[in-house]
């Protein structure tokens, strides 16, 4: 192999650039081929090893990941049966969303294989409920991730479960009493789904986690980060790598020597109601970014999740997308697959550097919670979302089938089982909540209205 490549002369980055400049026939290199991302990163047409003064520290990990199935628990018996069924059909871990504290969790978990990782998104904060999960984990030797995140609750809902002191005290009690489970989560999906740019997403995720390091006395298990993945393929790979890299740096300052555990899911922000099958293409590339970026688990989003209740067909398609990536495309067979890709390495470094600057600015101005209470975080996200919305509305950011090449014959008004738009919920809140909103909502509402009036 070495002798084969020795037959070719090395080509420097300077030589490549001269050749590119020649092919441009006088056009300016920077104006023509270098573009700037919303995060202020200038993307070059090619990257070369001789542009790097020293090797960049890897932000990745082996691409081994579990296929995670989301299950909303309403009926315990049906949810338990569904979990078993999906495991037989290719799922490798389960993420239960449990809205009520009186859920019979013993019955829910009784038939699950002991070696299956289970994630719990709770719609409440209960010490007794978490202790119950810890006891079950101890008996079964099970791997449970209880994604407790009062700060995420505050950011998304505008209110704590109870209040700051009580919620943090509950986490500290759980940290000491529950040693058989992973008990701490950071839900950063809200920031992506609301329109934060990638640098903001990384910095807010870290600042969010840093509040727990400052307030929870003992974090003796890996912290689970829930991350939403967008459509900017290489940037999203670099985003997950940068999160892992920076988390490790910050965690060591607190003598927390565990790597973070990342569970990724496709964003809702670019998903559409009309021409919904395109959502499968979007989620496929987003899952690829998650895997190549080093996510520990990937929970795909069903193509019809915006407007249909959970259903077997949508779940099966979403699960099969991941099965194809894992078992037919062999995405989990290569260690650190993005390492050595100069473009991704450069993006990882630049995103990490910019996010670290923003993280430090947040900490210098009182920390994440202070900036949430002041509305600074919300304002920055709204500003970023507005810039992206303007690109979409002007057609510069394209969602096929929606703002480009729409099928005028599509009809969706009779197929809506769920309300797919931002819901108004007037109530008193402690802070302004961060509102998740899709890019296509206004356009879709206009089309639905036109369906009703017969003007479409």
Short mmCIF file of C-alpha atoms in Angstrom, two decimals:
data_model
loop_
_atom_site.label_atom_id
_atom_site.label_comp_id
_atom_site.label_asym_id
_atom_site.label_seq_id
_atom_site.Cartn_x
_atom_site.Cartn_y
_atom_site.Cartn_z
CA UNK A 1 0.00 0.00 0.00
CA UNK A 2 2.78 2.43 0.94
CA UNK A 3 4.72 1.73 -2.25
CA UNK A 4 1.58 2.30 -4.32
CA UNK A 5 1.02 5.76 -2.89
CA UNK A 6 4.71 6.60 -3.07
CA UNK A 7 4.37 6.64 -6.85
CA UNK A 8 2.42 9.89 -6.56
CA UNK A 9 3.97 13.23 -5.70
CA UNK A 10 2.52 15.02 -2.68
CA UNK A 11 0.37 18.03 -3.55
CA UNK A 12 0.41 20.93 -1.11
CA UNK A 13 -2.58 23.05 -0.20
CA UNK A 14 -0.89 25.98 -1.97
CA UNK A 15 -0.74 24.00 -5.21
CA UNK A 16 -4.38 22.98 -4.90
CA UNK A 17 -5.43 26.58 -4.33
CA UNK A 18 -3.41 27.76 -7.34
CA UNK A 19 -5.13 25.16 -9.52
CA UNK A 20 -8.56 26.15 -8.19
CA UNK A 21 -7.78 29.82 -8.80
CA UNK A 22 -6.76 28.99 -12.37
CA UNK A 23 -10.04 27.13 -12.98
CA UNK A 24 -12.03 30.10 -11.66
CA UNK A 25 -10.74 32.15 -14.61
CA UNK A 26 -10.23 35.33 -12.63
CA UNK A 27 -13.19 35.05 -10.25
CA UNK A 28 -12.36 35.78 -6.62
CA UNK A 29 -11.59 32.61 -4.65
CA UNK A 30 -13.08 33.82 -1.35
CA UNK A 31 -16.21 35.38 -2.86
CA UNK A 32 -16.91 32.40 -5.11
CA UNK A 33 -16.06 29.32 -3.04
CA UNK A 34 -15.86 30.31 0.62
CA UNK A 35 -19.22 30.58 2.39
CA UNK A 36 -20.10 31.56 5.94
CA UNK A 37 -22.38 29.53 8.18
CA UNK A 38 -24.95 31.08 10.57
CA UNK A 39 -22.40 30.42 13.33
CA UNK A 40 -19.83 32.67 11.65
CA UNK A 41 -17.64 29.79 10.43
CA UNK A 42 -16.09 30.31 7.00
CA UNK A 43 -16.22 27.04 5.09
CA UNK A 44 -13.50 26.48 2.54
CA UNK A 45 -13.83 24.35 -0.62
CA UNK A 46 -11.09 21.96 0.54
CA UNK A 47 -9.01 21.17 3.62
CA UNK A 48 -5.46 19.87 3.66
CA UNK A 49 -3.19 18.30 6.27
CA UNK A 50 -0.51 20.95 5.88
CA UNK A 51 -2.95 23.62 7.12
CA UNK A 52 -2.91 22.08 10.60
CA UNK A 53 -0.05 23.08 12.88
CA UNK A 54 -0.71 20.10 15.14
CA UNK A 55 -3.18 17.19 15.20
CA UNK A 56 -6.61 18.11 16.54
CA UNK A 57 -7.73 16.21 19.60
CA UNK A 58 -10.45 13.78 18.67
CA UNK A 59 -13.95 14.70 19.80
CA UNK A 60 -15.38 11.40 18.65
CA UNK A 61 -15.80 7.86 19.89
CA UNK A 62 -16.46 4.46 18.44
CA UNK A 63 -19.63 4.51 16.35
CA UNK A 64 -21.25 1.70 18.35
CA UNK A 65 -24.79 2.83 19.15
CA UNK A 66 -28.08 1.34 20.27
CA UNK A 67 -31.32 1.71 18.35
CA UNK A 68 -33.72 3.31 20.80
CA UNK A 69 -37.51 3.11 20.64
CA UNK A 70 -39.63 5.93 22.11
CA UNK A 71 -42.76 4.79 23.96
CA UNK A 72 -45.28 7.10 25.63
CA UNK A 73 -46.78 5.28 28.61
CA UNK A 74 -50.51 5.73 28.90
CA UNK A 75 -51.65 2.15 29.33
CA UNK A 76 -48.99 0.17 31.22
CA UNK A 77 -50.00 -3.22 29.83
CA UNK A 78 -50.01 -2.00 26.22
CA UNK A 79 -46.76 -0.09 26.64
CA UNK A 80 -45.02 -3.13 28.15
CA UNK A 81 -46.24 -5.29 25.27
CA UNK A 82 -45.16 -2.70 22.74
CA UNK A 83 -41.69 -2.54 24.27
CA UNK A 84 -41.28 -6.32 23.99
CA UNK A 85 -42.57 -6.28 20.42
CA UNK A 86 -40.19 -3.53 19.29
CA UNK A 87 -37.22 -5.31 20.91
CA UNK A 88 -38.05 -8.43 18.90
CA UNK A 89 -38.18 -6.29 15.76
CA UNK A 90 -34.79 -4.65 16.09
CA UNK A 91 -34.92 -2.04 18.84
CA UNK A 92 -32.06 -2.37 21.34
CA UNK A 93 -33.07 0.13 24.03
CA UNK A 94 -36.29 1.79 25.15
CA UNK A 95 -37.09 5.37 26.12
CA UNK A 96 -40.31 5.52 28.16
CA UNK A 97 -42.06 8.84 28.62
CA UNK A 98 -44.06 8.54 31.85
CA UNK A 99 -46.50 11.39 32.53
CA UNK A 100 -48.02 10.19 35.82
CA UNK A 101 -46.40 9.31 39.14
CA UNK A 102 -48.94 6.56 39.86
CA UNK A 103 -47.73 4.52 36.87
CA UNK A 104 -47.16 0.89 37.83
CA UNK A 105 -43.49 0.82 36.85
CA UNK A 106 -42.93 -2.68 38.27
CA UNK A 107 -45.49 -4.04 35.84
CA UNK A 108 -44.07 -1.93 33.02
CA UNK A 109 -40.59 -3.40 33.45
CA UNK A 110 -41.39 -6.91 34.65
CA UNK A 111 -41.04 -8.68 31.29
CA UNK A 112 -38.22 -6.63 29.79
CA UNK A 113 -34.87 -8.39 29.27
CA UNK A 114 -32.42 -7.39 32.00
CA UNK A 115 -29.66 -6.45 29.54
CA UNK A 116 -31.71 -3.80 27.71
CA UNK A 117 -30.90 -0.18 28.52
CA UNK A 118 -34.02 1.77 29.49
CA UNK A 119 -34.38 5.56 29.55
CA UNK A 120 -37.09 7.30 31.57
CA UNK A 121 -38.43 10.75 30.71
CA UNK A 122 -40.60 11.69 33.67
CA UNK A 123 -43.25 14.40 33.58
CA UNK A 124 -42.77 14.91 37.33
CA UNK A 125 -40.02 14.91 39.95
CA UNK A 126 -40.58 12.28 42.64
CA UNK A 127 -37.91 10.97 44.98
CA UNK A 128 -40.00 7.91 45.85
CA UNK A 129 -40.60 7.01 42.21
CA UNK A 130 -36.89 7.23 41.39
CA UNK A 131 -36.03 5.16 44.48
CA UNK A 132 -38.44 2.53 43.19
CA UNK A 133 -36.58 2.45 39.85
CA UNK A 134 -33.27 2.23 41.69
CA UNK A 135 -34.49 -0.75 43.69
CA UNK A 136 -35.67 -2.54 40.55
CA UNK A 137 -32.32 -1.84 38.86
CA UNK A 138 -30.48 -3.27 41.89
CA UNK A 139 -32.48 -6.49 41.85
CA UNK A 140 -32.32 -6.98 38.09
CA UNK A 141 -28.82 -5.63 37.48
CA UNK A 142 -30.48 -3.42 34.86
CA UNK A 143 -29.06 -0.35 33.13
CA UNK A 144 -31.54 2.49 33.77
CA UNK A 145 -31.16 6.13 32.75
CA UNK A 146 -33.61 8.35 34.66
CA UNK A 147 -33.45 11.65 32.79
CA UNK A 148 -34.13 14.04 35.67
CA UNK A 149 -33.80 17.61 34.42
CA UNK A 150 -35.55 20.34 36.46
CA UNK A 151 -33.65 23.05 34.57
CA UNK A 152 -34.90 21.61 31.28
CA UNK A 153 -38.41 21.67 32.75
CA UNK A 154 -37.96 25.35 33.63
CA UNK A 155 -36.57 26.25 30.20
CA UNK A 156 -39.35 24.52 28.27
CA UNK A 157 -42.33 25.08 30.57
CA UNK A 158 -41.42 28.36 32.25
CA UNK A 159 -41.83 26.88 35.74
CA UNK A 160 -39.96 24.47 37.97
CA UNK A 161 -41.58 21.22 39.05
CA UNK A 162 -41.88 22.92 42.48
CA UNK A 163 -39.22 25.61 42.90
CA UNK A 164 -35.44 25.93 42.57
CA UNK A 165 -34.58 24.92 46.12
CA UNK A 166 -36.98 21.97 46.33
CA UNK A 167 -36.07 20.59 42.89
CA UNK A 168 -32.32 20.77 43.48
CA UNK A 169 -32.71 19.32 46.98
CA UNK A 170 -34.60 16.39 45.41
CA UNK A 171 -31.70 15.79 43.01
CA UNK A 172 -29.23 15.81 45.89
CA UNK A 173 -31.36 13.34 47.84
CA UNK A 174 -31.60 11.06 44.80
CA UNK A 175 -27.85 11.35 44.15
CA UNK A 176 -27.09 9.98 47.62
CA UNK A 177 -29.88 7.41 47.84
CA UNK A 178 -29.91 5.96 44.31
CA UNK A 179 -26.60 4.39 43.32
CA UNK A 180 -27.81 1.80 40.82
CA UNK A 181 -29.13 4.16 38.14
CA UNK A 182 -27.99 7.07 36.02
CA UNK A 183 -30.14 9.83 37.48
CA UNK A 184 -29.16 13.10 35.79
CA UNK A 185 -30.10 14.30 32.31
CA UNK A 186 -29.73 17.45 30.25
CA UNK A 187 -32.41 17.89 27.60
CA UNK A 188 -30.89 20.19 25.00
CA UNK A 189 -33.35 19.24 22.24
CA UNK A 190 -35.44 22.30 23.14
CA UNK A 191 -32.69 24.67 22.00
CA UNK A 192 -32.37 23.09 18.56
CA UNK A 193 -36.11 22.71 18.05
CA UNK A 194 -36.64 26.37 18.99
CA UNK A 195 -34.10 27.63 16.44
CA UNK A 196 -30.80 28.11 18.29
CA UNK A 197 -27.76 27.93 16.04
CA UNK A 198 -25.19 25.18 16.55
CA UNK A 199 -22.75 27.22 18.64
CA UNK A 200 -25.62 28.25 20.92
CA UNK A 201 -26.80 24.67 21.23
CA UNK A 202 -23.37 23.48 22.35
CA UNK A 203 -22.81 26.38 24.76
CA UNK A 204 -26.31 26.15 26.27
CA UNK A 205 -25.98 22.39 26.72
CA UNK A 206 -22.70 22.87 28.59
CA UNK A 207 -23.94 25.80 30.68
CA UNK A 208 -27.09 23.80 31.50
CA UNK A 209 -24.94 20.85 32.68
CA UNK A 210 -22.62 23.18 34.56
CA UNK A 211 -25.51 24.36 36.74
CA UNK A 212 -25.93 20.78 37.95
CA UNK A 213 -22.21 20.39 38.61
CA UNK A 214 -22.41 23.53 40.75
CA UNK A 215 -25.58 22.55 42.62
CA UNK A 216 -25.61 18.75 42.94
CA UNK A 217 -23.08 17.59 45.51
CA UNK A 218 -22.40 14.15 44.05
CA UNK A 219 -22.75 13.25 40.38
CA UNK A 220 -21.44 9.71 40.63
CA UNK A 221 -22.74 8.44 37.30
CA UNK A 222 -22.41 9.64 33.69
CA UNK A 223 -24.67 12.55 32.77
CA UNK A 224 -27.06 11.80 29.91
CA UNK A 225 -27.38 14.48 27.24
CA UNK A 226 -30.44 14.44 24.99
CA UNK A 227 -29.47 16.11 21.72
CA UNK A 228 -31.52 17.02 18.64
CA UNK A 229 -29.78 16.68 15.28
CA UNK A 230 -30.45 19.02 12.35
CA UNK A 231 -29.92 18.71 8.61
CA UNK A 232 -26.49 20.40 8.24
CA UNK A 233 -24.81 17.02 7.85
CA UNK A 234 -21.12 17.68 8.58
CA UNK A 235 -21.82 20.48 11.08
CA UNK A 236 -24.06 18.14 13.07
CA UNK A 237 -21.36 15.45 13.17
CA UNK A 238 -18.95 18.09 14.45
CA UNK A 239 -21.55 19.40 16.94
CA UNK A 240 -21.85 16.10 18.77
CA UNK A 241 -18.07 15.67 18.79
CA UNK A 242 -17.62 19.22 20.14
CA UNK A 243 -20.21 18.63 22.88
CA UNK A 244 -18.41 15.50 24.03
CA UNK A 245 -15.01 17.20 23.87
CA UNK A 246 -16.04 20.27 25.87
CA UNK A 247 -18.15 18.31 28.34
CA UNK A 248 -15.08 16.29 29.24
CA UNK A 249 -13.03 19.43 29.81
CA UNK A 250 -15.66 21.04 32.04
CA UNK A 251 -16.50 17.84 33.95
CA UNK A 252 -12.87 17.31 34.95
CA UNK A 253 -12.93 20.66 36.74
CA UNK A 254 -15.43 19.04 39.13
CA UNK A 255 -13.49 15.74 39.36
CA UNK A 256 -16.26 14.12 37.33
CA UNK A 257 -14.29 11.58 35.33
CA UNK A 258 -17.13 10.01 33.38
CA UNK A 259 -17.74 10.54 29.69
CA UNK A 260 -21.19 11.93 28.94
CA UNK A 261 -23.83 9.59 27.52
CA UNK A 262 -25.51 11.05 24.42
CA UNK A 263 -28.91 10.02 23.11
CA UNK A 264 -29.70 11.76 19.83
CA UNK A 265 -32.91 12.22 17.90
CA UNK A 266 -33.74 14.10 14.68
CA UNK A 267 -34.93 17.67 15.06
CA UNK A 268 -38.57 18.62 14.56
CA UNK A 269 -37.69 22.07 13.28
CA UNK A 270 -37.33 21.12 9.61
CA UNK A 271 -40.06 18.49 9.51
CA UNK A 272 -43.12 19.15 7.39
CA UNK A 273 -46.79 18.30 7.32
CA UNK A 274 -47.16 18.33 3.55
CA UNK A 275 -45.08 15.97 1.41
CA UNK A 276 -44.42 14.14 4.65
CA UNK A 277 -42.48 11.29 3.04
CA UNK A 278 -39.55 13.69 2.59
CA UNK A 279 -39.27 13.57 6.39
CA UNK A 280 -37.83 10.06 5.99
CA UNK A 281 -34.97 11.44 3.90
CA UNK A 282 -34.32 14.18 6.45
CA UNK A 283 -34.32 11.82 9.42
CA UNK A 284 -32.02 9.36 7.63
CA UNK A 285 -29.23 11.92 7.13
CA UNK A 286 -29.79 13.27 10.65
CA UNK A 287 -29.44 9.79 12.14
CA UNK A 288 -26.27 9.34 10.07
CA UNK A 289 -24.85 12.54 11.56
CA UNK A 290 -25.73 11.33 15.05
CA UNK A 291 -24.02 7.98 14.55
CA UNK A 292 -20.88 9.39 12.92
CA UNK A 293 -20.71 12.09 15.59
CA UNK A 294 -20.55 9.41 18.27
CA UNK A 295 -24.02 9.28 19.86
CA UNK A 296 -24.44 6.37 22.28
CA UNK A 297 -28.09 5.85 21.35
CA UNK A 298 -30.24 7.09 18.48
CA UNK A 299 -34.02 7.38 18.72
CA UNK A 300 -35.43 8.10 15.29
CA UNK A 301 -38.45 10.32 14.65
CA UNK A 302 -41.32 8.75 12.71
CA UNK A 303 -42.08 10.42 9.38
CA UNK A 304 -45.66 11.12 10.52
CA UNK A 305 -44.89 12.10 14.13
CA UNK A 306 -46.18 15.65 13.58
CA UNK A 307 -49.76 14.72 12.82
CA UNK A 308 -50.33 11.05 13.75
CA UNK A 309 -50.48 9.43 17.15
CA UNK A 310 -47.90 6.71 17.75
CA UNK A 311 -48.59 3.89 15.33
CA UNK A 312 -46.95 0.61 14.38
CA UNK A 313 -46.25 1.56 10.75
CA UNK A 314 -44.52 4.86 11.54
CA UNK A 315 -42.49 3.22 14.32
CA UNK A 316 -41.48 0.33 12.06
CA UNK A 317 -40.27 2.61 9.26
CA UNK A 318 -38.28 4.75 11.73
CA UNK A 319 -36.73 1.68 13.33
CA UNK A 320 -35.92 0.12 9.96
CA UNK A 321 -34.04 3.24 8.88
CA UNK A 322 -31.65 2.66 11.79
CA UNK A 323 -31.50 -1.09 11.17
CA UNK A 324 -30.40 -0.45 7.58
CA UNK A 325 -27.73 2.01 8.73
CA UNK A 326 -26.45 -0.43 11.34
CA UNK A 327 -26.70 -3.84 9.71
CA UNK A 328 -26.56 -3.08 6.00
CA UNK A 329 -24.45 0.09 5.88
CA UNK A 330 -22.25 -1.06 8.81
CA UNK A 331 -22.20 2.35 10.44
CA UNK A 332 -21.23 0.86 13.78
CA UNK A 333 -18.20 -1.11 12.56
CA UNK A 334 -15.59 1.66 12.35
CA UNK A 335 -13.91 3.28 15.36
CA UNK A 336 -14.08 7.09 15.31
CA UNK A 337 -15.13 7.20 11.63
CA UNK A 338 -14.86 11.00 11.40
CA UNK A 339 -11.27 11.13 12.69
CA UNK A 340 -8.81 12.34 10.08
CA UNK A 341 -11.48 14.01 7.95
CA UNK A 342 -9.89 17.46 7.91
CA UNK A 343 -13.18 19.25 7.25
CA UNK A 344 -14.91 17.63 10.23
CA UNK A 345 -11.83 18.07 12.43
CA UNK A 346 -11.72 21.77 11.56
CA UNK A 347 -15.45 22.21 12.14
CA UNK A 348 -15.18 20.42 15.50
CA UNK A 349 -12.40 22.73 16.60
CA UNK A 350 -14.07 25.93 15.43
CA UNK A 351 -17.46 25.04 16.92
CA UNK A 352 -15.80 24.05 20.19
CA UNK A 353 -13.81 27.29 20.33
CA UNK A 354 -16.82 29.49 19.59
CA UNK A 355 -19.06 27.58 22.00
CA UNK A 356 -16.44 27.83 24.75
CA UNK A 357 -16.32 31.61 24.30
CA UNK A 358 -20.12 31.78 24.61
CA UNK A 359 -20.09 29.40 27.59
CA UNK A 360 -17.56 31.60 29.39
CA UNK A 361 -19.66 34.67 28.64
CA UNK A 362 -22.71 32.98 30.17
CA UNK A 363 -20.74 32.05 33.28
CA UNK A 364 -19.25 35.56 33.55
CA UNK A 365 -22.77 36.99 33.52
CA UNK A 366 -24.22 34.92 36.32
CA UNK A 367 -24.61 31.49 34.78
CA UNK A 368 -27.28 29.73 32.77
CA UNK A 369 -30.11 30.02 35.28
CA UNK A 370 -29.52 33.75 35.75
CA UNK A 371 -29.57 34.32 32.01
CA UNK A 372 -32.75 32.27 31.69
CA UNK A 373 -34.42 34.38 34.38
CA UNK A 374 -33.27 37.58 32.68
CA UNK A 375 -34.55 36.32 29.34
CA UNK A 376 -31.15 36.58 27.65
CA UNK A 377 -31.07 32.95 26.48
CA UNK A 378 -34.62 33.16 25.15
CA UNK A 379 -33.90 36.40 23.30
CA UNK A 380 -30.78 35.01 21.64
CA UNK A 381 -32.65 31.91 20.48
CA UNK A 382 -35.53 34.00 19.13
CA UNK A 383 -33.06 36.16 17.20
CA UNK A 384 -31.35 33.10 15.72
CA UNK A 385 -34.70 31.50 14.86
CA UNK A 386 -35.88 34.69 13.17
CA UNK A 387 -32.79 34.76 10.94
CA UNK A 388 -33.38 31.16 9.91
CA UNK A 389 -37.09 31.81 9.37
CA UNK A 390 -36.23 34.71 7.07
CA UNK A 391 -34.00 32.41 5.00
CA UNK A 392 -36.83 29.89 4.75
CA UNK A 393 -39.47 32.48 3.90
CA UNK A 394 -37.25 33.93 1.16
CA UNK A 395 -36.55 30.49 -0.29
CA UNK A 396 -32.82 30.55 0.53
CA UNK A 397 -33.29 27.69 2.98
CA UNK A 398 -35.18 25.00 1.14
CA UNK A 399 -37.57 22.35 2.42
CA UNK A 400 -38.54 20.31 -0.63
CA UNK A 401 -42.26 19.86 -1.02
CA UNK A 402 -42.98 22.87 1.15
CA UNK A 403 -41.31 26.09 0.00
CA UNK A 404 -39.94 24.52 -3.17
CA UNK A 405 -41.74 22.17 -5.57
CA UNK A 406 -44.86 21.82 -3.41
CA UNK A 407 -47.53 19.40 -4.56
CA UNK A 408 -50.61 21.59 -4.81
CA UNK A 409 -52.83 18.51 -4.79
CA UNK A 410 -51.76 17.46 -1.29
CA UNK A 411 -54.58 17.48 1.25
CA UNK A 412 -53.87 17.08 4.95
CA UNK A 413 -56.77 18.61 6.87
CA UNK A 414 -58.64 15.30 7.21
CA UNK A 415 -55.54 13.36 8.28
CA UNK A 416 -54.61 15.32 11.41
CA UNK A 417 -54.78 13.26 14.60
CA UNK A 418 -52.49 15.69 16.43
CA UNK A 419 -52.28 19.50 16.37
CA UNK A 420 -48.98 20.13 14.54
CA UNK A 421 -48.42 23.79 15.46
CA UNK A 422 -47.34 25.82 18.47
CA UNK A 423 -50.06 25.59 21.11
CA UNK A 424 -51.07 28.65 23.09
CA UNK A 425 -51.19 27.92 26.81
CA UNK A 426 -51.72 31.21 28.70
CA UNK A 427 -50.62 30.83 32.31
CA UNK A 428 -48.40 32.45 34.89
CA UNK A 429 -44.77 31.44 34.51
CA UNK A 430 -41.59 32.23 36.39
CA UNK A 431 -39.66 32.87 33.18
CA UNK A 432 -40.46 33.16 29.48
CA UNK A 433 -40.44 29.56 28.22
CA UNK A 434 -38.37 28.56 25.20
CA UNK A 435 -40.91 27.77 22.52
CA UNK A 436 -40.21 25.07 19.96
CA UNK A 437 -41.44 26.01 16.49
CA UNK A 438 -41.05 24.47 13.05
CA UNK A 439 -39.98 26.53 10.05
CA UNK A 440 -42.95 25.52 7.90
CA UNK A 441 -45.75 26.25 10.39
CA UNK A 442 -47.04 29.52 8.94
CA UNK A 443 -47.00 28.20 5.38
CA UNK A 444 -48.77 25.00 6.42
CA UNK A 445 -51.46 26.87 8.34
CA UNK A 446 -52.17 28.94 5.24
CA UNK A 447 -52.46 25.81 3.11
CA UNK A 448 -54.79 24.13 5.61
CA UNK A 449 -56.97 27.22 5.66
CA UNK A 450 -57.03 27.23 1.86
CA UNK A 451 -58.16 23.59 1.93
CA UNK A 452 -61.15 24.54 4.08
CA UNK A 453 -62.15 27.44 1.85
CA UNK A 454 -61.51 25.50 -1.35
CA UNK A 455 -58.90 27.97 -2.60
CA UNK A 456 -55.99 25.56 -2.69
#
